[in-house]
């Protein structure tokens, strides 16, 4: 009997390399169904602004192309995450849902509820670390509480094991044979109605390839002088990786 599909729910992890949830989905052996659900009403009062939405559109477009090269389609929908995931399960016969963890309090509460509901239906539901070297509950002071001062926190981090080697991006993904209804990316209306994004377009390159390019530039041109260059706004003395890290286009 062939392995049932695994739903891979993309969120702030818009990349293919060093993606633990993706690697785990592939390891199961069945089809992988990558999905993205646009649900701004579930962001707990912290919905994305215009610049962030513009970046998300570019990053999703690049992820779509990268997945197409691997033989699968990114399925895009809008609405309640839990109801949409249930629909995916019903339509595809998937028996597992994997995703990368987020850490905002509202999202933690939502995801916990989603996991409980899907698990109650008999699904295998797993979440993975995609965004942090150390998750919040792994770094504590002697009282078992979070650090509130950076230097002791950093010293504690250095006592832990070094990060594992990055996982390679898959060279191919097992595709799902049936067609699933998907919105075109433009239907999410992430792009501004009036185009004011020319400056961002010329200064930034969203997506996994753009993140890797920024990392290479930093290592080759700015890393050795970072201690001073970071204080010089007239120079490119920093990594410029913050938005790439936020959207998970590169892993820490």
mmCIF file with all atom_site columns, C-alpha atoms in Angstrom, residues 69-227:
data_model
loop_
_atom_site.group_PDB
_atom_site.id
_atom_site.type_symbol
_atom_site.label_atom_id
_atom_site.label_alt_id
_atom_site.label_comp_id
_atom_site.label_asym_id
_atom_site.label_entity_id
_atom_site.label_seq_id
_atom_site.pdbx_PDB_ins_code
_atom_site.Cartn_x
_atom_site.Cartn_y
_atom_site.Cartn_z
_atom_site.occupancy
_atom_site.B_iso_or_equiv
_atom_site.pdbx_formal_charge
_atom_site.auth_seq_id
_atom_site.auth_comp_id
_atom_site.auth_asym_id
_atom_site.auth_atom_id
_atom_site.pdbx_PDB_model_num
ATOM 1   C CA . UNK A 1 69  ? 11.150  22.882 -10.499 1.00 0.00 ? 69  UNK A CA 1
ATOM 2   C CA . UNK A 1 70  ? 10.845  19.996 -8.027  1.00 0.00 ? 70  UNK A CA 1
ATOM 3   C CA . UNK A 1 71  ? 7.641   18.794 -9.652  1.00 0.00 ? 71  UNK A CA 1
ATOM 4   C CA . UNK A 1 72  ? 5.009   20.032 -7.181  1.00 0.00 ? 72  UNK A CA 1
ATOM 5   C CA . UNK A 1 73  ? 2.613   22.952 -6.939  1.00 0.00 ? 73  UNK A CA 1
ATOM 6   C CA . UNK A 1 74  ? 2.201   25.338 -4.023  1.00 0.00 ? 74  UNK A CA 1
ATOM 7   C CA . UNK A 1 75  ? -1.501  25.293 -3.142  1.00 0.00 ? 75  UNK A CA 1
ATOM 8   C CA . UNK A 1 76  ? -2.705  28.715 -1.979  1.00 0.00 ? 76  UNK A CA 1
ATOM 9   C CA . UNK A 1 77  ? -5.919  29.388 -0.095  1.00 0.00 ? 77  UNK A CA 1
ATOM 10  C CA . UNK A 1 78  ? -7.407  32.051 2.140   1.00 0.00 ? 78  UNK A CA 1
ATOM 11  C CA . UNK A 1 79  ? -9.461  31.787 5.325   1.00 0.00 ? 79  UNK A CA 1
ATOM 12  C CA . UNK A 1 80  ? -9.484  29.956 8.651   1.00 0.00 ? 80  UNK A CA 1
ATOM 13  C CA . UNK A 1 81  ? -6.320  27.888 8.978   1.00 0.00 ? 81  UNK A CA 1
ATOM 14  C CA . UNK A 1 82  ? -7.899  24.998 10.861  1.00 0.00 ? 82  UNK A CA 1
ATOM 15  C CA . UNK A 1 83  ? -10.889 24.734 8.531   1.00 0.00 ? 83  UNK A CA 1
ATOM 16  C CA . UNK A 1 84  ? -8.685  25.030 5.462   1.00 0.00 ? 84  UNK A CA 1
ATOM 17  C CA . UNK A 1 85  ? -6.335  22.322 6.715   1.00 0.00 ? 85  UNK A CA 1
ATOM 18  C CA . UNK A 1 86  ? -9.323  20.073 7.403   1.00 0.00 ? 86  UNK A CA 1
ATOM 19  C CA . UNK A 1 87  ? -10.473 20.677 3.827   1.00 0.00 ? 87  UNK A CA 1
ATOM 20  C CA . UNK A 1 88  ? -7.042  19.746 2.505   1.00 0.00 ? 88  UNK A CA 1
ATOM 21  C CA . UNK A 1 89  ? -7.122  16.517 4.494   1.00 0.00 ? 89  UNK A CA 1
ATOM 22  C CA . UNK A 1 90  ? -10.591 15.647 3.232   1.00 0.00 ? 90  UNK A CA 1
ATOM 23  C CA . UNK A 1 91  ? -9.754  16.426 -0.392  1.00 0.00 ? 91  UNK A CA 1
ATOM 24  C CA . UNK A 1 92  ? -6.376  14.693 -0.477  1.00 0.00 ? 92  UNK A CA 1
ATOM 25  C CA . UNK A 1 93  ? -6.648  11.780 1.937   1.00 0.00 ? 93  UNK A CA 1
ATOM 26  C CA . UNK A 1 94  ? -3.532  13.055 3.725   1.00 0.00 ? 94  UNK A CA 1
ATOM 27  C CA . UNK A 1 95  ? -2.787  11.416 7.055   1.00 0.00 ? 95  UNK A CA 1
ATOM 28  C CA . UNK A 1 96  ? -0.183  13.901 8.329   1.00 0.00 ? 96  UNK A CA 1
ATOM 29  C CA . UNK A 1 97  ? 0.277   17.665 8.637   1.00 0.00 ? 97  UNK A CA 1
ATOM 30  C CA . UNK A 1 98  ? 3.727   19.143 9.292   1.00 0.00 ? 98  UNK A CA 1
ATOM 31  C CA . UNK A 1 99  ? 4.699   22.771 9.864   1.00 0.00 ? 99  UNK A CA 1
ATOM 32  C CA . UNK A 1 100 ? 7.438   24.995 11.262  1.00 0.00 ? 100 UNK A CA 1
ATOM 33  C CA . UNK A 1 101 ? 6.823   26.588 14.632  1.00 0.00 ? 101 UNK A CA 1
ATOM 34  C CA . UNK A 1 102 ? 6.098   30.254 15.219  1.00 0.00 ? 102 UNK A CA 1
ATOM 35  C CA . UNK A 1 103 ? 6.454   31.880 18.629  1.00 0.00 ? 103 UNK A CA 1
ATOM 36  C CA . UNK A 1 104 ? 3.997   34.771 18.846  1.00 0.00 ? 104 UNK A CA 1
ATOM 37  C CA . UNK A 1 105 ? 1.603   34.124 21.770  1.00 0.00 ? 105 UNK A CA 1
ATOM 38  C CA . UNK A 1 106 ? -1.537  34.355 19.620  1.00 0.00 ? 106 UNK A CA 1
ATOM 39  C CA . UNK A 1 107 ? -0.066  31.994 17.029  1.00 0.00 ? 107 UNK A CA 1
ATOM 40  C CA . UNK A 1 108 ? 1.082   29.508 19.686  1.00 0.00 ? 108 UNK A CA 1
ATOM 41  C CA . UNK A 1 109 ? -2.466  29.372 21.067  1.00 0.00 ? 109 UNK A CA 1
ATOM 42  C CA . UNK A 1 110 ? -3.975  28.985 17.601  1.00 0.00 ? 110 UNK A CA 1
ATOM 43  C CA . UNK A 1 111 ? -1.526  26.275 16.549  1.00 0.00 ? 111 UNK A CA 1
ATOM 44  C CA . UNK A 1 112 ? -2.105  24.349 19.761  1.00 0.00 ? 112 UNK A CA 1
ATOM 45  C CA . UNK A 1 113 ? -5.817  24.285 19.019  1.00 0.00 ? 113 UNK A CA 1
ATOM 46  C CA . UNK A 1 114 ? -5.206  23.213 15.426  1.00 0.00 ? 114 UNK A CA 1
ATOM 47  C CA . UNK A 1 115 ? -2.939  20.397 16.553  1.00 0.00 ? 115 UNK A CA 1
ATOM 48  C CA . UNK A 1 116 ? -5.515  19.171 19.050  1.00 0.00 ? 116 UNK A CA 1
ATOM 49  C CA . UNK A 1 117 ? -8.311  19.137 16.469  1.00 0.00 ? 117 UNK A CA 1
ATOM 50  C CA . UNK A 1 118 ? -6.285  17.413 13.761  1.00 0.00 ? 118 UNK A CA 1
ATOM 51  C CA . UNK A 1 119 ? -4.828  14.874 16.178  1.00 0.00 ? 119 UNK A CA 1
ATOM 52  C CA . UNK A 1 120 ? -8.357  14.061 17.377  1.00 0.00 ? 120 UNK A CA 1
ATOM 53  C CA . UNK A 1 121 ? -9.171  13.143 13.765  1.00 0.00 ? 121 UNK A CA 1
ATOM 54  C CA . UNK A 1 122 ? -6.383  10.563 13.802  1.00 0.00 ? 122 UNK A CA 1
ATOM 55  C CA . UNK A 1 123 ? -3.804  12.588 11.889  1.00 0.00 ? 123 UNK A CA 1
ATOM 56  C CA . UNK A 1 124 ? -0.085  12.664 12.553  1.00 0.00 ? 124 UNK A CA 1
ATOM 57  C CA . UNK A 1 125 ? 0.649   16.310 13.399  1.00 0.00 ? 125 UNK A CA 1
ATOM 58  C CA . UNK A 1 126 ? 4.199   17.542 13.984  1.00 0.00 ? 126 UNK A CA 1
ATOM 59  C CA . UNK A 1 127 ? 5.848   20.941 14.262  1.00 0.00 ? 127 UNK A CA 1
ATOM 60  C CA . UNK A 1 128 ? 9.541   21.729 13.851  1.00 0.00 ? 128 UNK A CA 1
ATOM 61  C CA . UNK A 1 129 ? 12.041  24.447 14.661  1.00 0.00 ? 129 UNK A CA 1
ATOM 62  C CA . UNK A 1 130 ? 12.813  26.452 11.566  1.00 0.00 ? 130 UNK A CA 1
ATOM 63  C CA . UNK A 1 131 ? 13.671  29.914 12.839  1.00 0.00 ? 131 UNK A CA 1
ATOM 64  C CA . UNK A 1 132 ? 15.911  29.711 15.929  1.00 0.00 ? 132 UNK A CA 1
ATOM 65  C CA . UNK A 1 133 ? 19.279  28.332 16.976  1.00 0.00 ? 133 UNK A CA 1
ATOM 66  C CA . UNK A 1 134 ? 17.799  27.677 20.423  1.00 0.00 ? 134 UNK A CA 1
ATOM 67  C CA . UNK A 1 135 ? 14.102  27.554 21.194  1.00 0.00 ? 135 UNK A CA 1
ATOM 68  C CA . UNK A 1 136 ? 12.857  29.688 24.114  1.00 0.00 ? 136 UNK A CA 1
ATOM 69  C CA . UNK A 1 137 ? 12.361  26.827 26.548  1.00 0.00 ? 137 UNK A CA 1
ATOM 70  C CA . UNK A 1 138 ? 15.917  25.499 26.057  1.00 0.00 ? 138 UNK A CA 1
ATOM 71  C CA . UNK A 1 139 ? 17.719  28.591 27.442  1.00 0.00 ? 139 UNK A CA 1
ATOM 72  C CA . UNK A 1 140 ? 16.927  29.342 31.083  1.00 0.00 ? 140 UNK A CA 1
ATOM 73  C CA . UNK A 1 141 ? 18.646  30.994 34.031  1.00 0.00 ? 141 UNK A CA 1
ATOM 74  C CA . UNK A 1 142 ? 19.366  29.177 37.293  1.00 0.00 ? 142 UNK A CA 1
ATOM 75  C CA . UNK A 1 143 ? 15.810  29.867 38.446  1.00 0.00 ? 143 UNK A CA 1
ATOM 76  C CA . UNK A 1 144 ? 14.393  28.150 35.383  1.00 0.00 ? 144 UNK A CA 1
ATOM 77  C CA . UNK A 1 145 ? 13.163  31.417 33.899  1.00 0.00 ? 145 UNK A CA 1
ATOM 78  C CA . UNK A 1 146 ? 14.062  33.310 30.711  1.00 0.00 ? 146 UNK A CA 1
ATOM 79  C CA . UNK A 1 147 ? 17.083  35.590 30.794  1.00 0.00 ? 147 UNK A CA 1
ATOM 80  C CA . UNK A 1 148 ? 16.390  39.326 30.827  1.00 0.00 ? 148 UNK A CA 1
ATOM 81  C CA . UNK A 1 149 ? 19.967  40.509 30.165  1.00 0.00 ? 149 UNK A CA 1
ATOM 82  C CA . UNK A 1 150 ? 21.779  39.697 26.944  1.00 0.00 ? 150 UNK A CA 1
ATOM 83  C CA . UNK A 1 151 ? 25.303  38.871 28.149  1.00 0.00 ? 151 UNK A CA 1
ATOM 84  C CA . UNK A 1 152 ? 24.311  36.064 30.568  1.00 0.00 ? 152 UNK A CA 1
ATOM 85  C CA . UNK A 1 153 ? 21.919  34.751 27.922  1.00 0.00 ? 153 UNK A CA 1
ATOM 86  C CA . UNK A 1 154 ? 24.690  34.679 25.334  1.00 0.00 ? 154 UNK A CA 1
ATOM 87  C CA . UNK A 1 155 ? 27.125  32.953 27.680  1.00 0.00 ? 155 UNK A CA 1
ATOM 88  C CA . UNK A 1 156 ? 24.501  30.302 28.394  1.00 0.00 ? 156 UNK A CA 1
ATOM 89  C CA . UNK A 1 157 ? 23.962  29.776 24.662  1.00 0.00 ? 157 UNK A CA 1
ATOM 90  C CA . UNK A 1 158 ? 27.659  29.108 24.213  1.00 0.00 ? 158 UNK A CA 1
ATOM 91  C CA . UNK A 1 159 ? 27.475  26.188 26.649  1.00 0.00 ? 159 UNK A CA 1
ATOM 92  C CA . UNK A 1 160 ? 25.034  24.344 24.387  1.00 0.00 ? 160 UNK A CA 1
ATOM 93  C CA . UNK A 1 161 ? 25.978  22.142 21.464  1.00 0.00 ? 161 UNK A CA 1
ATOM 94  C CA . UNK A 1 162 ? 26.823  23.830 18.196  1.00 0.00 ? 162 UNK A CA 1
ATOM 95  C CA . UNK A 1 163 ? 24.022  23.913 15.614  1.00 0.00 ? 163 UNK A CA 1
ATOM 96  C CA . UNK A 1 164 ? 23.689  20.864 13.390  1.00 0.00 ? 164 UNK A CA 1
ATOM 97  C CA . UNK A 1 165 ? 24.871  20.978 9.794   1.00 0.00 ? 165 UNK A CA 1
ATOM 98  C CA . UNK A 1 166 ? 22.222  22.507 7.501   1.00 0.00 ? 166 UNK A CA 1
ATOM 99  C CA . UNK A 1 167 ? 19.917  20.037 5.769   1.00 0.00 ? 167 UNK A CA 1
ATOM 100 C CA . UNK A 1 168 ? 20.171  20.013 1.960   1.00 0.00 ? 168 UNK A CA 1
ATOM 101 C CA . UNK A 1 169 ? 17.239  21.054 -0.181  1.00 0.00 ? 169 UNK A CA 1
ATOM 102 C CA . UNK A 1 170 ? 15.483  18.084 -1.806  1.00 0.00 ? 170 UNK A CA 1
ATOM 103 C CA . UNK A 1 171 ? 16.309  17.502 -5.464  1.00 0.00 ? 171 UNK A CA 1
ATOM 104 C CA . UNK A 1 172 ? 12.794  16.277 -6.200  1.00 0.00 ? 172 UNK A CA 1
ATOM 105 C CA . UNK A 1 173 ? 9.499   16.011 -4.352  1.00 0.00 ? 173 UNK A CA 1
ATOM 106 C CA . UNK A 1 174 ? 6.952   13.208 -4.711  1.00 0.00 ? 174 UNK A CA 1
ATOM 107 C CA . UNK A 1 175 ? 3.918   14.920 -6.224  1.00 0.00 ? 175 UNK A CA 1
ATOM 108 C CA . UNK A 1 176 ? 0.229   14.372 -5.494  1.00 0.00 ? 176 UNK A CA 1
ATOM 109 C CA . UNK A 1 177 ? -1.588  12.888 -8.480  1.00 0.00 ? 177 UNK A CA 1
ATOM 110 C CA . UNK A 1 178 ? -4.882  14.769 -8.071  1.00 0.00 ? 178 UNK A CA 1
ATOM 111 C CA . UNK A 1 179 ? -5.459  18.478 -8.686  1.00 0.00 ? 179 UNK A CA 1
ATOM 112 C CA . UNK A 1 180 ? -6.333  20.608 -5.660  1.00 0.00 ? 180 UNK A CA 1
ATOM 113 C CA . UNK A 1 181 ? -8.124  23.929 -5.978  1.00 0.00 ? 181 UNK A CA 1
ATOM 114 C CA . UNK A 1 182 ? -5.719  26.824 -5.485  1.00 0.00 ? 182 UNK A CA 1
ATOM 115 C CA . UNK A 1 183 ? -5.972  30.598 -5.612  1.00 0.00 ? 183 UNK A CA 1
ATOM 116 C CA . UNK A 1 184 ? -3.598  32.523 -7.858  1.00 0.00 ? 184 UNK A CA 1
ATOM 117 C CA . UNK A 1 185 ? -1.108  34.443 -5.753  1.00 0.00 ? 185 UNK A CA 1
ATOM 118 C CA . UNK A 1 186 ? -2.492  37.759 -7.033  1.00 0.00 ? 186 UNK A CA 1
ATOM 119 C CA . UNK A 1 187 ? -5.887  36.921 -5.475  1.00 0.00 ? 187 UNK A CA 1
ATOM 120 C CA . UNK A 1 188 ? -4.396  37.505 -2.015  1.00 0.00 ? 188 UNK A CA 1
ATOM 121 C CA . UNK A 1 189 ? -3.972  41.191 -2.960  1.00 0.00 ? 189 UNK A CA 1
ATOM 122 C CA . UNK A 1 190 ? -0.647  41.526 -1.202  1.00 0.00 ? 190 UNK A CA 1
ATOM 123 C CA . UNK A 1 191 ? 0.670   44.034 -3.721  1.00 0.00 ? 191 UNK A CA 1
ATOM 124 C CA . UNK A 1 192 ? -0.243  47.704 -3.096  1.00 0.00 ? 192 UNK A CA 1
ATOM 125 C CA . UNK A 1 193 ? -2.957  49.166 -5.320  1.00 0.00 ? 193 UNK A CA 1
ATOM 126 C CA . UNK A 1 194 ? -0.692  52.176 -5.960  1.00 0.00 ? 194 UNK A CA 1
ATOM 127 C CA . UNK A 1 195 ? 2.846   51.098 -6.802  1.00 0.00 ? 195 UNK A CA 1
ATOM 128 C CA . UNK A 1 196 ? 5.140   52.798 -4.279  1.00 0.00 ? 196 UNK A CA 1
ATOM 129 C CA . UNK A 1 197 ? 7.549   49.844 -4.040  1.00 0.00 ? 197 UNK A CA 1
ATOM 130 C CA . UNK A 1 198 ? 10.132  50.876 -6.626  1.00 0.00 ? 198 UNK A CA 1
ATOM 131 C CA . UNK A 1 199 ? 12.713  51.724 -4.005  1.00 0.00 ? 199 UNK A CA 1
ATOM 132 C CA . UNK A 1 200 ? 12.287  48.408 -2.219  1.00 0.00 ? 200 UNK A CA 1
ATOM 133 C CA . UNK A 1 201 ? 12.429  46.499 -5.495  1.00 0.00 ? 201 UNK A CA 1
ATOM 134 C CA . UNK A 1 202 ? 15.756  48.093 -6.379  1.00 0.00 ? 202 UNK A CA 1
ATOM 135 C CA . UNK A 1 203 ? 17.256  47.664 -2.911  1.00 0.00 ? 203 UNK A CA 1
ATOM 136 C CA . UNK A 1 204 ? 16.052  44.178 -1.962  1.00 0.00 ? 204 UNK A CA 1
ATOM 137 C CA . UNK A 1 205 ? 15.765  40.731 -3.520  1.00 0.00 ? 205 UNK A CA 1
ATOM 138 C CA . UNK A 1 206 ? 13.181  38.720 -1.536  1.00 0.00 ? 206 UNK A CA 1
ATOM 139 C CA . UNK A 1 207 ? 13.257  34.927 -1.586  1.00 0.00 ? 207 UNK A CA 1
ATOM 140 C CA . UNK A 1 208 ? 15.699  32.154 -0.783  1.00 0.00 ? 208 UNK A CA 1
ATOM 141 C CA . UNK A 1 209 ? 18.132  33.046 -3.582  1.00 0.00 ? 209 UNK A CA 1
ATOM 142 C CA . UNK A 1 210 ? 18.172  36.667 -2.419  1.00 0.00 ? 210 UNK A CA 1
ATOM 143 C CA . UNK A 1 211 ? 18.870  35.552 1.136   1.00 0.00 ? 211 UNK A CA 1
ATOM 144 C CA . UNK A 1 212 ? 21.785  33.400 0.052   1.00 0.00 ? 212 UNK A CA 1
ATOM 145 C CA . UNK A 1 213 ? 23.173  36.271 -2.033  1.00 0.00 ? 213 UNK A CA 1
ATOM 146 C CA . UNK A 1 214 ? 22.992  38.604 0.988   1.00 0.00 ? 214 UNK A CA 1
ATOM 147 C CA . UNK A 1 215 ? 24.797  36.043 3.115   1.00 0.00 ? 215 UNK A CA 1
ATOM 148 C CA . UNK A 1 216 ? 27.566  35.631 0.530   1.00 0.00 ? 216 UNK A CA 1
ATOM 149 C CA . UNK A 1 217 ? 27.988  39.393 0.197   1.00 0.00 ? 217 UNK A CA 1
ATOM 150 C CA . UNK A 1 218 ? 28.224  39.798 3.955   1.00 0.00 ? 218 UNK A CA 1
ATOM 151 C CA . UNK A 1 219 ? 30.775  37.005 4.361   1.00 0.00 ? 219 UNK A CA 1
ATOM 152 C CA . UNK A 1 220 ? 32.909  38.222 1.481   1.00 0.00 ? 220 UNK A CA 1
ATOM 153 C CA . UNK A 1 221 ? 32.725  41.985 1.919   1.00 0.00 ? 221 UNK A CA 1
ATOM 154 C CA . UNK A 1 222 ? 31.553  43.005 5.376   1.00 0.00 ? 222 UNK A CA 1
ATOM 155 C CA . UNK A 1 223 ? 32.100  40.285 7.945   1.00 0.00 ? 223 UNK A CA 1
ATOM 156 C CA . UNK A 1 224 ? 35.743  41.026 8.698   1.00 0.00 ? 224 UNK A CA 1
ATOM 157 C CA . UNK A 1 225 ? 35.008  44.723 9.404   1.00 0.00 ? 225 UNK A CA 1
ATOM 158 C CA . UNK A 1 226 ? 31.583  44.232 11.006  1.00 0.00 ? 226 UNK A CA 1
ATOM 159 C CA . UNK A 1 227 ? 32.559  45.547 14.448  1.00 0.00 ? 227 UNK A CA 1
#
